[in-house]
Amino acid sequence: MIQPVQPINEEKRLQAVRDLDILDTSPEESFDSITTIASQICNMPVALITVIDDKRNWFKSKVGSKISESSREISFCTHAILDPKNMLEIRDASTDERFRDNPLVNDQKEGVKYYAGVPLLDPEGFPLGTLCVLDFKKNALNRRQKKALKALGKQVEILYEYRKKNKALEDIRNSLDENNKVLREFASTVSHDLKMPLANMILTADVLKAKYSSKLDEEGINYLNYLKQSGLTLSDYINGLLDHYSSGNFHAEIQQEIFLNDLLEDIIDLLQINETCEINLPDNNLKIHGNSAALGQVFMNLISNSLKYNNREKIVIDIDCTENREYFNFSISDNGIGVPEEKQQTIFELFTTVADKDRQGRKGHGIGLSTVKKLVESLGGSITIVSQEGKGTRMEFSIKRSDLAD
C-alpha cells in the first residue's frame, strides 16, 4: 500500500474545507439524491460524497455504506484529489500497488475492488473531496457513465456554493438583527431619558407664561409659545421613535375579537378632531380576530395623516373593508394634498415625510408610515399607496386572517 502525499497548497485547501463548514453536519436530501442517482446510473452498490480534512475522509452522503468516515491514510479519495482536474478510476484495487494491502481492499466480506472518484472543487480550484462510486468486484464505467458521474459532481459543487452563499446571508442577517437590537435599545433608552426633561421644559414654559405674561411684551410671549411648541414637536418625535422601535414587539399570535367600527370610533374619539371633518365608516361592523393594539395603531397613524396633510375646508375620509378567504383588506381615502409621485416609492421609509409642513404648519418627523409598514407586515400583510398630488390619497393594506376567523 502506498499512502497518498499531501496535495499542493494543502493549507489553503484545508482552509477551503473549513470555509465550507459542512463537516459533521446532518444528512440532507439534496446531497442524498445525488448519491442515489450516481449509484443507479453507474450500477454500483456504493456511492459517496466525501469531504477530506487533515485526518479523515468524512462522508456527507452515502449509499450502501454503514460507516460515516475513514482514515485519510487508507482513503481512495485522498489519492483522487491529487489530480483535481481528472476522475480517478481503479478497476481492480487488489492488483494496484497503491491499494493492494489496504484494509478497505483486504476486508474479506466487503473488500473494495473498484473505485471511481470525481474531485469536487471550490471556485478557486481547491479539491474539497469527491463524488465516488465503489464496487466489491472488479468493474469499469463506460463513457456515458463517466460523463454522468462528472455532471453529478458539478451539481455537488453548485450545492456547496449555494450553501456558502446561504451561510453568508445568514451571517449578515444575524449581524443586522443584532445591530437592530442594539439600535432599538439605544433609541428606547435615549427616548425615555429625554421625555422627562422635555415634559419639564413644556411645563415650565406654561408656568412662565401664566406667571409673567403681564411683564413680557408680545415678542417675549411669542418666544415662550415657540419654546413650548418646539418641546411638543420634539416630544412627538420621541414618541414616534418609541412607537417605531416597539412596533416589532407586537405578537401577531395574540388574537382578540374586534368589531372594526367600534375600534374606529374609539380611535376617532382619541384623536379629538377639531377641524370640520366627515369620516365615513364601513357599512358593516365587521368582526375580526386579530391583534387589536397593532391594528389600532395602524388606523391611528393613517387617519391622523389624513387629517394633518389636508388643506380643504372640509376634510373627508372614507374607510372601507373587504374580506376573502386569506385576508382582511382595508382602505383609507382622503381628499388631502396627496403625495408627489416621486415620493410614493419611499414614503414608507423611516424619516420620509409626506410634505414639508402639515395642516398646522408643523414639520412631520417621518416615522409614522414606517411604523405602519412594520406593523402591517408583522400581521402578515402588506400596504400600498395610491395618490395624486392635490387630489387626495388612498392607503390600502391587508392583514392575514387568523385561523380563529369565521
XYZ file of C-alpha atoms in Angstrom:
406
model
C 0.000 0.000 0.000
C 1.231 3.487 -0.816
C -0.038 6.317 1.380
C -1.069 9.416 -0.562
C 1.079 12.514 -0.436
C -0.430 15.854 0.527
C -1.812 17.998 -2.284
C -0.015 21.161 -3.307
C -1.235 24.158 -1.217
C -2.662 21.782 1.399
C -3.093 24.560 3.987
C -5.184 26.615 1.588
C -7.173 23.511 0.651
C -7.904 22.801 4.325
C -8.987 26.411 4.788
C -11.393 25.966 1.881
C -12.821 22.898 3.650
C -13.229 24.905 6.864
C -14.907 27.738 4.953
C -17.433 25.260 3.560
C -18.420 24.480 7.181
C -20.058 21.181 6.303
C -18.097 18.600 8.319
C -20.207 16.558 10.741
C -23.479 18.094 9.550
C -26.671 16.066 9.318
C -27.754 14.259 6.140
C -29.522 16.437 3.570
C -31.917 15.257 0.890
C -30.308 17.406 -1.803
C -26.993 15.545 -1.381
C -28.538 12.134 -0.758
C -30.475 12.333 -4.030
C -27.204 12.788 -5.920
C -25.543 9.735 -4.381
C -28.697 7.713 -5.088
C -28.631 8.763 -8.759
C -24.893 8.109 -9.003
C -25.350 4.594 -7.623
C -28.190 3.870 -10.069
C -26.559 5.333 -13.182
C -23.189 3.682 -12.530
C -24.815 0.441 -11.344
C -22.632 0.426 -8.230
C -23.613 -0.745 -4.723
C -21.846 2.170 -3.004
C -21.866 5.911 -3.764
C -20.380 8.604 -1.517
C -19.945 12.351 -1.301
C -16.785 12.843 0.721
C -15.035 15.766 2.390
C -11.363 15.387 3.277
C -9.962 17.240 6.265
C -6.487 16.891 7.767
C -7.038 13.420 9.267
C -10.109 11.778 7.783
C -12.318 11.239 4.782
C -15.815 12.118 6.013
C -18.974 11.135 4.143
C -21.521 13.916 3.683
C -23.807 11.463 1.893
C -23.661 7.725 1.451
C -25.495 4.900 -0.285
C -24.589 1.285 0.517
C -22.138 2.059 3.339
C -22.552 1.584 7.079
C -19.564 3.709 8.070
C -19.548 7.529 8.019
C -15.813 8.156 7.551
C -12.438 6.539 7.009
C -8.869 7.373 7.892
C -7.188 9.656 5.393
C -4.180 7.319 5.126
C -6.259 4.471 3.650
C -8.722 6.606 1.697
C -9.045 6.174 -2.068
C -10.390 9.746 -2.261
C -7.158 11.193 -0.841
C -5.407 9.803 -3.934
C -8.177 11.150 -6.192
C -7.753 14.786 -5.090
C -4.054 14.755 -6.062
C -5.178 15.213 -9.673
C -8.144 17.560 -9.179
C -8.994 18.006 -12.859
C -9.421 14.316 -13.667
C -11.502 11.403 -12.476
C -9.590 8.592 -10.758
C -10.690 5.076 -11.791
C -9.296 1.928 -10.155
C -10.677 -1.136 -11.945
C -9.038 -3.728 -9.681
C -7.683 -2.380 -6.431
C -6.283 -5.787 -5.444
C -3.661 -5.520 -8.176
C -2.908 -1.798 -7.788
C 0.257 -1.221 -5.741
C -1.313 1.819 -4.080
C -4.198 -0.214 -2.616
C -3.498 -3.963 -2.661
C -2.545 -4.069 1.028
C -5.189 -1.524 2.018
C -7.519 -2.795 4.807
C -10.502 -1.476 2.824
C -9.464 -3.792 -0.009
C -8.474 -6.801 2.087
C -11.747 -6.968 4.017
C -12.975 -10.482 3.183
C -16.680 -9.617 3.427
C -16.767 -6.199 1.746
C -13.366 -5.619 0.250
C -13.365 -2.730 -2.221
C -12.198 -3.814 -5.652
C -13.469 -0.989 -7.858
C -13.329 2.779 -7.307
C -14.177 5.807 -9.466
C -13.947 9.270 -7.905
C -14.575 12.765 -9.285
C -12.786 15.540 -7.335
C -15.139 18.267 -6.050
C -13.569 21.704 -6.421
C -14.306 25.088 -4.901
C -14.286 28.200 -7.179
C -10.567 28.646 -6.506
C -9.839 25.132 -7.742
C -9.061 23.549 -4.359
C -10.312 19.929 -4.090
C -12.643 19.535 -1.105
C -13.380 15.828 -1.520
C -15.025 13.602 -4.106
C -18.179 12.135 -5.510
C -17.272 8.465 -5.846
C -18.743 5.056 -6.550
C -17.373 1.697 -5.331
C -17.910 -1.983 -6.020
C -16.839 -5.179 -4.248
C -15.791 -6.761 -7.518
C -13.717 -5.673 -10.495
C -15.673 -3.327 -12.691
C -15.478 -0.435 -15.165
C -17.602 2.537 -16.171
C -18.482 3.177 -19.770
C -18.109 6.582 -21.394
C -21.694 7.658 -20.711
C -21.488 6.653 -17.047
C -18.265 8.612 -16.579
C -19.837 11.669 -18.184
C -22.878 11.365 -15.928
C -20.737 10.976 -12.792
C -18.768 14.109 -13.678
C -22.029 16.019 -14.287
C -23.341 14.932 -10.885
C -20.070 16.107 -9.351
C -20.719 19.579 -10.815
C -24.124 19.571 -9.143
C -22.482 18.869 -5.784
C -20.112 21.797 -6.364
C -23.115 24.037 -7.086
C -24.795 22.864 -3.872
C -21.620 23.688 -1.965
C -21.603 27.217 -3.380
C -25.270 27.704 -2.542
C -24.504 26.538 0.966
C -21.678 29.066 1.363
C -23.818 31.894 -0.006
C -26.734 30.982 2.252
C -24.415 30.907 5.243
C -23.016 34.320 4.308
C -26.546 35.706 4.017
C -27.482 34.160 7.354
C -24.413 35.723 8.982
C -25.379 39.107 7.521
C -28.949 38.698 8.742
C -27.782 37.756 12.237
C -25.449 40.745 12.264
C -28.257 43.049 11.146
C -30.598 41.583 13.761
C -28.005 42.214 16.443
C -27.357 45.755 15.206
C -31.088 46.453 15.076
C -31.477 45.132 18.602
C -28.725 47.441 19.849
C -30.275 50.347 17.930
C -33.723 49.651 19.376
C -32.327 49.513 22.897
C -30.349 52.705 22.316
C -33.333 54.555 20.840
C -35.603 53.381 23.642
C -33.128 54.386 26.373
C -32.386 57.794 24.888
C -36.051 58.481 24.172
C -37.150 57.614 27.696
C -34.319 59.670 29.182
C -35.373 62.694 27.120
C -39.088 62.551 27.863
C -38.924 63.811 31.452
C -36.693 66.858 30.747
C -38.942 67.697 27.802
C -42.063 67.462 29.939
C -40.418 69.776 32.481
C -39.499 72.236 29.712
C -43.067 72.330 28.368
C -44.495 72.706 31.873
C -42.004 75.455 32.708
C -42.992 77.385 29.571
C -46.651 77.244 30.695
C -45.739 78.381 34.218
C -43.639 81.292 32.930
C -46.416 82.373 30.591
C -49.046 82.217 33.341
C -46.911 83.980 35.966
C -45.033 86.575 33.959
C -47.147 87.254 30.855
C -48.107 90.679 32.213
C -44.418 91.614 32.426
C -43.487 90.343 28.973
C -44.046 92.094 25.673
C -45.516 90.364 22.631
C -42.109 89.189 21.467
C -41.413 87.576 24.860
C -44.785 85.770 24.773
C -44.005 84.538 21.277
C -40.679 83.137 22.467
C -42.455 81.206 25.242
C -45.017 79.874 22.756
C -42.211 78.873 20.408
C -40.371 77.143 23.283
C -43.459 75.163 24.212
C -44.284 74.259 20.616
C -40.709 73.111 19.992
C -40.906 70.951 23.105
C -44.181 69.413 21.959
C -42.752 68.743 18.482
C -39.686 67.033 19.950
C -41.922 65.053 22.303
C -43.979 63.823 19.315
C -40.743 62.879 17.576
C -39.560 60.860 20.584
C -42.935 59.147 20.936
C -42.761 58.279 17.249
C -39.329 56.701 17.709
C -40.583 54.681 20.651
C -43.584 53.500 18.624
C -41.359 52.605 15.669
C -38.880 50.522 17.635
C -41.500 48.903 19.824
C -43.698 48.029 16.836
C -41.575 44.930 16.238
C -42.576 43.655 19.676
C -46.240 43.156 18.760
C -47.091 39.469 18.779
C -49.283 38.625 15.796
C -50.353 35.429 17.545
C -52.155 37.445 20.252
C -55.728 37.385 18.977
C -58.792 39.238 20.192
C -62.277 39.584 18.815
C -62.518 43.055 17.257
C -65.537 44.833 15.812
C -63.991 47.164 13.260
C -66.384 50.122 13.529
C -66.198 50.054 17.330
C -62.394 50.186 17.102
C -62.556 53.063 14.594
C -64.984 55.072 16.728
C -62.664 54.721 19.736
C -59.740 55.954 17.618
C -61.732 58.930 16.328
C -62.618 59.861 19.921
C -58.941 59.669 20.922
C -57.920 61.968 18.061
C -60.199 64.763 19.393
C -60.771 66.172 15.912
C -61.369 69.945 15.926
C -61.489 70.592 12.181
C -64.618 70.288 10.073
C -64.361 66.650 9.161
C -66.526 63.873 7.764
C -65.341 60.335 8.427
C -67.330 57.613 6.695
C -67.027 54.190 8.312
C -67.662 50.850 6.559
C -71.321 49.915 6.140
C -70.934 46.703 8.107
C -69.371 46.441 11.555
C -67.025 43.644 10.524
C -65.914 41.141 13.153
C -62.169 40.461 13.030
C -59.950 38.149 15.040
C -56.582 39.849 15.310
C -54.197 41.962 17.334
C -56.268 44.937 18.471
C -53.301 47.039 19.621
C -51.389 46.665 16.359
C -54.418 47.212 14.111
C -55.490 50.191 16.209
C -52.072 51.828 15.881
C -52.140 51.345 12.095
C -55.522 53.080 11.804
C -54.481 55.784 14.284
C -51.446 56.709 12.174
C -53.247 56.599 8.828
C -56.306 58.590 9.948
C -54.039 61.105 11.680
C -52.091 61.582 8.421
C -55.334 62.108 6.506
C -56.207 64.875 8.978
C -52.796 66.512 9.109
C -51.965 66.551 5.405
C -55.167 68.148 4.210
C -55.774 71.758 3.175
C -59.507 71.526 2.451
C -62.080 73.485 4.432
C -63.927 70.215 4.946
C -61.889 67.070 5.398
C -63.473 63.892 4.032
C -62.108 60.466 4.995
C -63.629 57.227 3.679
C -62.753 53.926 5.367
C -63.663 50.615 3.771
C -63.009 46.940 4.436
C -63.466 43.753 2.443
C -62.524 40.167 3.217
C -61.608 36.994 1.402
C -60.503 33.545 2.497
C -56.960 34.663 3.365
C -57.002 38.384 4.164
C -58.902 41.343 5.508
C -58.353 44.237 3.093
C -58.677 47.846 4.274
C -58.569 51.224 2.555
C -58.452 54.777 3.902
C -59.122 57.506 1.333
C -58.975 61.250 1.863
C -59.314 64.494 -0.088
C -55.988 65.832 1.162
C -52.911 67.271 -0.510
C -51.800 63.922 -1.965
C -48.294 62.552 -2.264
C -45.999 63.556 -5.148
C -45.298 60.646 -7.487
C -41.537 60.816 -6.856
C -42.128 60.269 -3.125
C -44.544 57.364 -3.388
C -41.771 54.754 -3.701
C -40.055 55.897 -0.493
C -42.960 57.121 1.629
C -42.787 54.095 3.961
C -39.083 54.562 4.694
C -38.013 55.925 8.064
C -37.772 59.761 8.254
C -39.553 60.289 4.907
C -42.327 62.897 5.166
C -45.421 63.481 3.013
C -44.879 67.236 2.828
C -42.696 69.962 4.309
C -45.472 71.061 6.689
C -48.830 69.708 7.818
C -52.202 71.446 8.224
C -50.993 73.234 11.371
C -47.753 74.385 9.761
C -45.664 71.790 11.596
C -42.947 69.691 10.037
C -43.500 65.934 10.309
C -40.817 63.565 11.586
C -41.364 60.809 9.000
C -41.698 57.943 11.466
C -45.428 57.140 11.370
C -45.679 55.422 7.981
C -42.536 53.343 8.513
C -44.088 52.173 11.785
C -47.342 51.365 9.976
C -45.456 49.267 7.409
C -43.679 47.283 10.136
C -46.965 46.650 11.951
C -48.824 45.571 8.812
C -46.031 43.170 7.856
C -45.985 41.751 11.397
C -49.674 40.959 10.876
C -48.858 39.033 7.684
C -49.992 41.704 5.235
C -48.744 44.494 3.002
C -49.506 48.160 2.385
C -49.568 50.294 -0.766
C -50.348 53.900 -1.649
C -52.483 55.294 -4.465
C -52.246 59.079 -4.624
C -52.486 62.075 -6.909
C -50.934 65.338 -5.837
C -53.607 67.915 -4.958
C -56.461 65.393 -5.162
C -56.009 63.031 -2.230
C -54.557 59.728 -1.110
C -55.795 56.182 -0.646
C -53.853 53.832 1.610
C -54.618 50.159 1.039
C -53.406 47.484 3.444
C -54.173 43.903 4.338
C -53.760 41.651 7.351
C -53.747 37.869 7.253
C -56.851 36.174 8.584
C -56.497 34.208 11.784
C -57.408 30.533 11.940
C -59.965 31.647 14.511
C -61.810 33.759 11.965
C -65.248 32.560 10.891
